[in-house]
CSV table of C-alpha atoms in Angstrom, one decimal:
chain,number,residue,atom,x,y,z
A,772,UNK,CA,-104.6,50.9,132.3
A,773,UNK,CA,-101.2,51.8,133.7
A,774,UNK,CA,-102.2,53.9,136.6
A,775,UNK,CA,-98.6,54.9,137.4
A,776,UNK,CA,-98.2,56.3,133.9
A,777,UNK,CA,-101.6,57.9,133.8
A,778,UNK,CA,-101.0,59.9,137.0
A,779,UNK,CA,-97.2,60.2,136.7
A,780,UNK,CA,-96.9,58.4,140.1
A,781,UNK,CA,-93.6,58.9,142.0
A,782,UNK,CA,-92.6,57.0,145.1
A,783,UNK,CA,-89.7,58.1,147.3
A,784,UNK,CA,-88.5,57.9,150.8
A,785,UNK,CA,-88.4,55.1,153.4
A,786,UNK,CA,-90.0,52.0,151.9
A,787,UNK,CA,-90.5,50.6,155.4
A,788,UNK,CA,-92.2,53.7,156.8
A,789,UNK,CA,-95.8,54.7,156.9
A,790,UNK,CA,-97.1,56.1,153.6
A,791,UNK,CA,-97.9,59.7,153.0
A,792,UNK,CA,-99.6,60.7,149.7
A,793,UNK,CA,-99.1,64.4,148.6
A,794,UNK,CA,-101.8,65.8,146.3
A,795,UNK,CA,-101.5,69.1,144.5
A,796,UNK,CA,-104.2,71.7,143.9
A,797,UNK,CA,-105.8,73.2,140.8
A,798,UNK,CA,-103.3,74.4,138.1
A,799,UNK,CA,-100.3,72.8,139.9
A,800,UNK,CA,-98.4,69.5,139.9
A,801,UNK,CA,-96.4,67.3,142.2
A,802,UNK,CA,-93.4,69.6,142.0
A,803,UNK,CA,-95.2,72.0,144.3
A,804,UNK,CA,-94.4,69.7,147.2
A,805,UNK,CA,-90.6,69.8,146.6
A,806,UNK,CA,-90.0,71.8,149.8
A,807,UNK,CA,-92.1,69.3,151.9
A,808,UNK,CA,-90.7,66.0,150.5
A,809,UNK,CA,-87.2,66.4,152.2
A,810,UNK,CA,-89.0,66.7,155.6
A,811,UNK,CA,-90.7,63.4,155.1
A,812,UNK,CA,-88.4,61.0,153.2
A,813,UNK,CA,-86.3,59.8,156.1
A,814,UNK,CA,-89.2,58.4,158.1
A,815,UNK,CA,-92.0,58.0,155.5
A,816,UNK,CA,-92.7,56.5,152.2
A,817,UNK,CA,-93.9,59.4,150.1
A,818,UNK,CA,-96.2,59.1,147.1
A,819,UNK,CA,-96.6,61.9,144.6
A,820,UNK,CA,-98.8,62.1,141.5
A,821,UNK,CA,-100.4,64.4,139.0
A,822,UNK,CA,-104.1,64.6,138.4
A,823,UNK,CA,-105.0,63.8,134.8
A,824,UNK,CA,-104.8,67.1,132.9
A,825,UNK,CA,-102.0,68.4,135.2
A,826,UNK,CA,-98.2,68.1,135.2
A,827,UNK,CA,-96.8,65.1,133.4
A,828,UNK,CA,-99.9,63.0,133.6
A,829,UNK,CA,-101.1,61.1,130.5
A,830,UNK,CA,-103.3,63.6,128.5
A,831,UNK,CA,-104.8,60.8,126.5
A,832,UNK,CA,-106.5,59.6,129.7
A,833,UNK,CA,-108.5,62.9,130.1
A,834,UNK,CA,-112.2,62.7,129.9
A,835,UNK,CA,-114.3,65.9,130.2
A,836,UNK,CA,-117.2,63.8,131.6
A,837,UNK,CA,-115.2,62.0,134.3
A,838,UNK,CA,-113.4,65.1,135.5
A,839,UNK,CA,-116.4,67.4,135.4
A,840,UNK,CA,-116.8,66.9,139.1
A,841,UNK,CA,-114.5,66.2,142.0
A,842,UNK,CA,-115.7,62.6,142.1
A,843,UNK,CA,-113.5,61.8,139.0
A,844,UNK,CA,-110.4,63.1,140.7
A,845,UNK,CA,-111.3,61.2,143.8
A,846,UNK,CA,-111.5,58.0,141.7
A,847,UNK,CA,-108.0,58.8,140.4
A,848,UNK,CA,-106.8,58.9,144.0
A,849,UNK,CA,-108.5,55.7,145.0
A,850,UNK,CA,-107.1,53.9,141.9
A,851,UNK,CA,-103.5,55.2,142.6
A,852,UNK,CA,-103.9,53.9,146.2
A,853,UNK,CA,-105.2,50.5,144.9
A,854,UNK,CA,-102.4,50.2,142.3
A,855,UNK,CA,-99.8,50.7,145.1
A,856,UNK,CA,-101.8,48.5,147.5
A,857,UNK,CA,-101.7,51.3,150.1
A,858,UNK,CA,-103.1,50.7,153.6
A,859,UNK,CA,-104.0,53.5,156.1
A,860,UNK,CA,-102.0,56.1,154.1
A,861,UNK,CA,-102.1,59.7,155.2
A,862,UNK,CA,-103.5,61.8,152.4
A,863,UNK,CA,-102.2,65.4,152.3
A,864,UNK,CA,-104.3,67.5,150.0
A,865,UNK,CA,-103.7,71.2,149.1
A,866,UNK,CA,-106.7,73.4,148.4
A,867,UNK,CA,-109.3,71.5,146.3
A,868,UNK,CA,-107.3,68.3,146.9
A,869,UNK,CA,-108.4,68.5,150.5
A,870,UNK,CA,-112.0,67.9,149.5
A,871,UNK,CA,-110.9,65.3,146.9
A,872,UNK,CA,-109.2,63.5,149.8
A,873,UNK,CA,-112.4,63.5,151.7
A,874,UNK,CA,-114.2,61.9,148.8
A,875,UNK,CA,-111.4,59.4,148.2
A,876,UNK,CA,-111.4,58.3,151.8
A,877,UNK,CA,-115.1,57.5,151.5
A,878,UNK,CA,-114.3,55.5,148.3
A,879,UNK,CA,-111.3,53.6,149.8
A,880,UNK,CA,-111.6,53.7,153.5
A,881,UNK,CA,-109.1,50.9,154.1
A,882,UNK,CA,-106.5,52.7,152.0
A,883,UNK,CA,-106.7,56.2,153.5
A,884,UNK,CA,-106.3,56.3,157.3
A,885,UNK,CA,-105.9,60.1,158.0
A,886,UNK,CA,-106.2,63.4,156.3
A,887,UNK,CA,-104.2,66.6,156.2
A,888,UNK,CA,-106.1,69.4,154.6
A,889,UNK,CA,-103.9,72.4,153.5
A,890,UNK,CA,-105.9,75.6,153.0
A,891,UNK,CA,-109.2,73.6,152.3
A,892,UNK,CA,-112.5,75.0,151.1
A,893,UNK,CA,-115.6,72.9,150.8
A,894,UNK,CA,-117.4,75.7,148.9
A,895,UNK,CA,-116.0,78.9,147.5
A,896,UNK,CA,-119.3,80.7,147.0
A,897,UNK,CA,-121.0,82.4,150.0
A,898,UNK,CA,-124.2,81.0,151.2
A,899,UNK,CA,-126.7,81.7,153.9
A,900,UNK,CA,-124.8,81.4,157.2
A,901,UNK,CA,-121.6,80.5,155.3
A,902,UNK,CA,-118.7,82.6,154.1
A,903,UNK,CA,-116.8,81.0,151.3
A,904,UNK,CA,-115.0,84.1,150.2
A,905,UNK,CA,-116.7,84.8,146.9
A,906,UNK,CA,-120.1,85.8,145.6
A,907,UNK,CA,-121.8,83.8,142.8
A,908,UNK,CA,-121.1,86.7,140.5
A,909,UNK,CA,-117.4,86.6,141.5
A,910,UNK,CA,-117.1,83.0,140.5
A,911,UNK,CA,-119.0,83.5,137.3
A,912,UNK,CA,-116.6,86.3,136.4
A,913,UNK,CA,-113.6,84.3,137.4
A,914,UNK,CA,-114.7,81.3,135.2
A,915,UNK,CA,-115.6,83.6,132.3
A,916,UNK,CA,-112.2,85.2,132.4
A,917,UNK,CA,-110.4,81.9,132.7
A,918,UNK,CA,-112.4,80.4,129.8
A,919,UNK,CA,-111.9,83.4,127.5
A,920,UNK,CA,-108.2,84.0,128.1
A,921,UNK,CA,-106.6,81.3,130.2
A,922,UNK,CA,-103.1,82.7,129.9
A,923,UNK,CA,-104.1,86.2,130.9
A,924,UNK,CA,-106.2,84.8,133.7
A,925,UNK,CA,-103.2,82.9,135.0
A,926,UNK,CA,-100.9,85.9,134.9
A,927,UNK,CA,-103.4,88.1,136.8
A,928,UNK,CA,-104.7,85.5,139.3
A,929,UNK,CA,-101.5,83.7,140.3
A,930,UNK,CA,-100.2,86.7,142.4
A,931,UNK,CA,-103.6,87.0,144.1
A,932,UNK,CA,-103.7,83.3,145.0
A,933,UNK,CA,-100.1,83.2,146.1
A,934,UNK,CA,-100.0,86.4,148.1
A,935,UNK,CA,-96.6,87.6,149.3
A,936,UNK,CA,-96.2,90.4,146.8
A,937,UNK,CA,-92.8,91.2,148.2
A,938,UNK,CA,-91.7,87.8,146.9
A,939,UNK,CA,-92.6,87.9,143.2
A,940,UNK,CA,-90.7,84.7,142.5
A,941,UNK,CA,-93.5,82.7,144.2
A,942,UNK,CA,-96.2,84.2,142.0
A,943,UNK,CA,-94.1,83.7,138.9
A,944,UNK,CA,-93.7,80.0,139.8
A,945,UNK,CA,-97.5,79.6,140.2
A,946,UNK,CA,-98.1,81.5,136.9
A,947,UNK,CA,-95.7,79.2,135.1
A,948,UNK,CA,-97.5,76.2,136.5
A,949,UNK,CA,-100.9,77.5,135.5
A,950,UNK,CA,-99.6,78.3,132.0
A,951,UNK,CA,-98.1,74.8,131.6
A,952,UNK,CA,-101.5,73.2,132.0
A,953,UNK,CA,-103.6,72.5,128.9
A,954,UNK,CA,-106.3,75.3,128.9
A,955,UNK,CA,-109.1,73.0,127.9
A,956,UNK,CA,-108.4,70.6,130.7
A,957,UNK,CA,-107.8,73.4,133.1
A,958,UNK,CA,-111.3,74.8,132.3
A,959,UNK,CA,-112.9,71.5,133.3
A,960,UNK,CA,-110.9,71.3,136.5
A,961,UNK,CA,-111.7,74.9,137.3
A,962,UNK,CA,-115.4,74.5,137.0
A,963,UNK,CA,-115.3,71.3,139.1
A,964,UNK,CA,-113.3,73.2,141.7
A,965,UNK,CA,-115.0,76.6,142.0
A,966,UNK,CA,-118.6,75.4,141.6
A,967,UNK,CA,-118.2,72.5,144.0
A,968,UNK,CA,-120.0,72.2,147.3
A,969,UNK,CA,-118.6,69.5,149.6
A,970,UNK,CA,-119.9,70.7,152.9
A,971,UNK,CA,-122.1,67.7,153.5
A,972,UNK,CA,-119.2,65.4,152.6
A,973,UNK,CA,-117.2,66.7,155.6
A,974,UNK,CA,-119.7,64.9,157.9
A,975,UNK,CA,-118.5,61.5,156.5
A,976,UNK,CA,-115.0,62.0,157.7
A,977,UNK,CA,-114.2,59.6,160.5
A,978,UNK,CA,-110.4,59.5,160.3
A,979,UNK,CA,-107.9,61.6,162.2
A,980,UNK,CA,-107.7,65.0,160.4
A,981,UNK,CA,-105.5,68.0,160.5
A,982,UNK,CA,-106.8,71.3,159.1
A,983,UNK,CA,-104.1,73.8,158.2
A,984,UNK,CA,-105.2,77.4,157.5
A,985,UNK,CA,-103.2,80.6,156.9
A,986,UNK,CA,-103.5,83.9,158.8
A,987,UNK,CA,-104.4,85.6,155.5
A,988,UNK,CA,-105.7,83.7,152.5
A,989,UNK,CA,-108.1,85.3,150.0
A,990,UNK,CA,-109.1,81.9,148.5
A,991,UNK,CA,-109.9,80.2,151.8
A,992,UNK,CA,-110.4,82.8,154.5
A,993,UNK,CA,-110.2,81.8,158.1
A,994,UNK,CA,-114.0,81.4,158.4
A,995,UNK,CA,-113.7,78.5,156.1
A,996,UNK,CA,-111.0,76.8,158.2
A,997,UNK,CA,-113.2,77.2,161.2
A,998,UNK,CA,-116.1,75.7,159.3
A,999,UNK,CA,-114.1,72.7,158.2
A,1000,UNK,CA,-112.8,72.1,161.7
A,1001,UNK,CA,-116.2,72.3,163.3
A,1002,UNK,CA,-117.7,70.0,160.7
A,1003,UNK,CA,-115.2,67.2,161.2
A,1004,UNK,CA,-115.5,65.8,164.7
A,1005,UNK,CA,-112.1,65.4,166.5
A,1006,UNK,CA,-110.2,67.3,163.9
A,1007,UNK,CA,-107.2,69.5,164.7
A,1008,UNK,CA,-107.0,73.1,163.4
A,1009,UNK,CA,-103.7,74.8,163.1
A,1010,UNK,CA,-103.3,78.4,161.9
A,1011,UNK,CA,-100.0,78.9,160.2
A,1012,UNK,CA,-98.2,82.2,160.4
A,1013,UNK,CA,-98.4,82.4,156.6
A,1014,UNK,CA,-99.9,84.6,153.9
A,1015,UNK,CA,-101.5,83.3,150.7
A,1016,UNK,CA,-103.0,80.1,149.6
A,1017,UNK,CA,-99.9,78.0,149.2
A,1018,UNK,CA,-98.1,77.8,152.5
A,1019,UNK,CA,-96.1,74.8,151.5
A,1020,UNK,CA,-94.3,77.2,149.2
A,1021,UNK,CA,-94.5,80.5,151.0
A,1022,UNK,CA,-93.9,79.1,154.6
A,1023,UNK,CA,-92.5,75.6,154.1
A,1024,UNK,CA,-90.9,75.4,157.5
A,1025,UNK,CA,-94.1,76.1,159.5
A,1026,UNK,CA,-96.1,73.9,157.1
A,1027,UNK,CA,-93.7,71.0,157.4
A,1028,UNK,CA,-93.5,71.3,161.2
A,1029,UNK,CA,-97.3,71.1,161.5
A,1030,UNK,CA,-97.5,68.1,159.1
A,1031,UNK,CA,-94.7,66.1,160.8
A,1032,UNK,CA,-96.1,66.8,164.3
A,1033,UNK,CA,-99.5,65.4,163.2
A,1034,UNK,CA,-97.8,62.4,161.5
A,1035,UNK,CA,-95.9,61.7,164.7
A,1036,UNK,CA,-99.1,61.8,166.7
A,1037,UNK,CA,-100.5,58.9,164.6
A,1038,UNK,CA,-97.6,56.5,165.2
């Protein structure tokens, strides 16, 4: 299998520099990192890709069975890293990709040497002693709406996820990204995302880790950032002066500054 074609892999930047892998969240694609790439390419080799079912990935590679859980997406990451023969790469994952990165690091420990988790959430549903931000009924309703009318769901949810109502262009971009995703494939990824529980997986992380949270994020409230930080020994928690769930788009300067400072600390 041509992994590069399957996942629409793109490699840019300094071929002699350390490698940074940028991984998008649900309903998005690698283009969502376009404001971060310029901050990295001079010093780092930057790898971007699309999960199968997203962006310009190969739709013929999609398998509902493989991608019914986050493990399937983590296998994609491990296979991309193997195809490029990466060693000690820094994996930067947005939203659900933060947890996919945790799983991928366990699958390919020699290939992923550090993690940057942008607005992560190991579990979206509230539990005893844990606030994920949603009740089980909330998630059931969200998935039912998504599965019955994906385009309508996209138009209504994107502004909520993005925040920043005074900047409607941001929500419009996310809406367009959602709407460009095949609805059947999106439904599978959505269930894998919003029904996941990766809290125990956080305990397996043994690499340097940066956790980035926003001051206001309805998808991953600050209690979640604190939980992730506490669960990963030695991790660094940075609270960005940003609103919404996509700080790499809404507050790229602050996001890039935090990421590049962490990368510099690893060298």
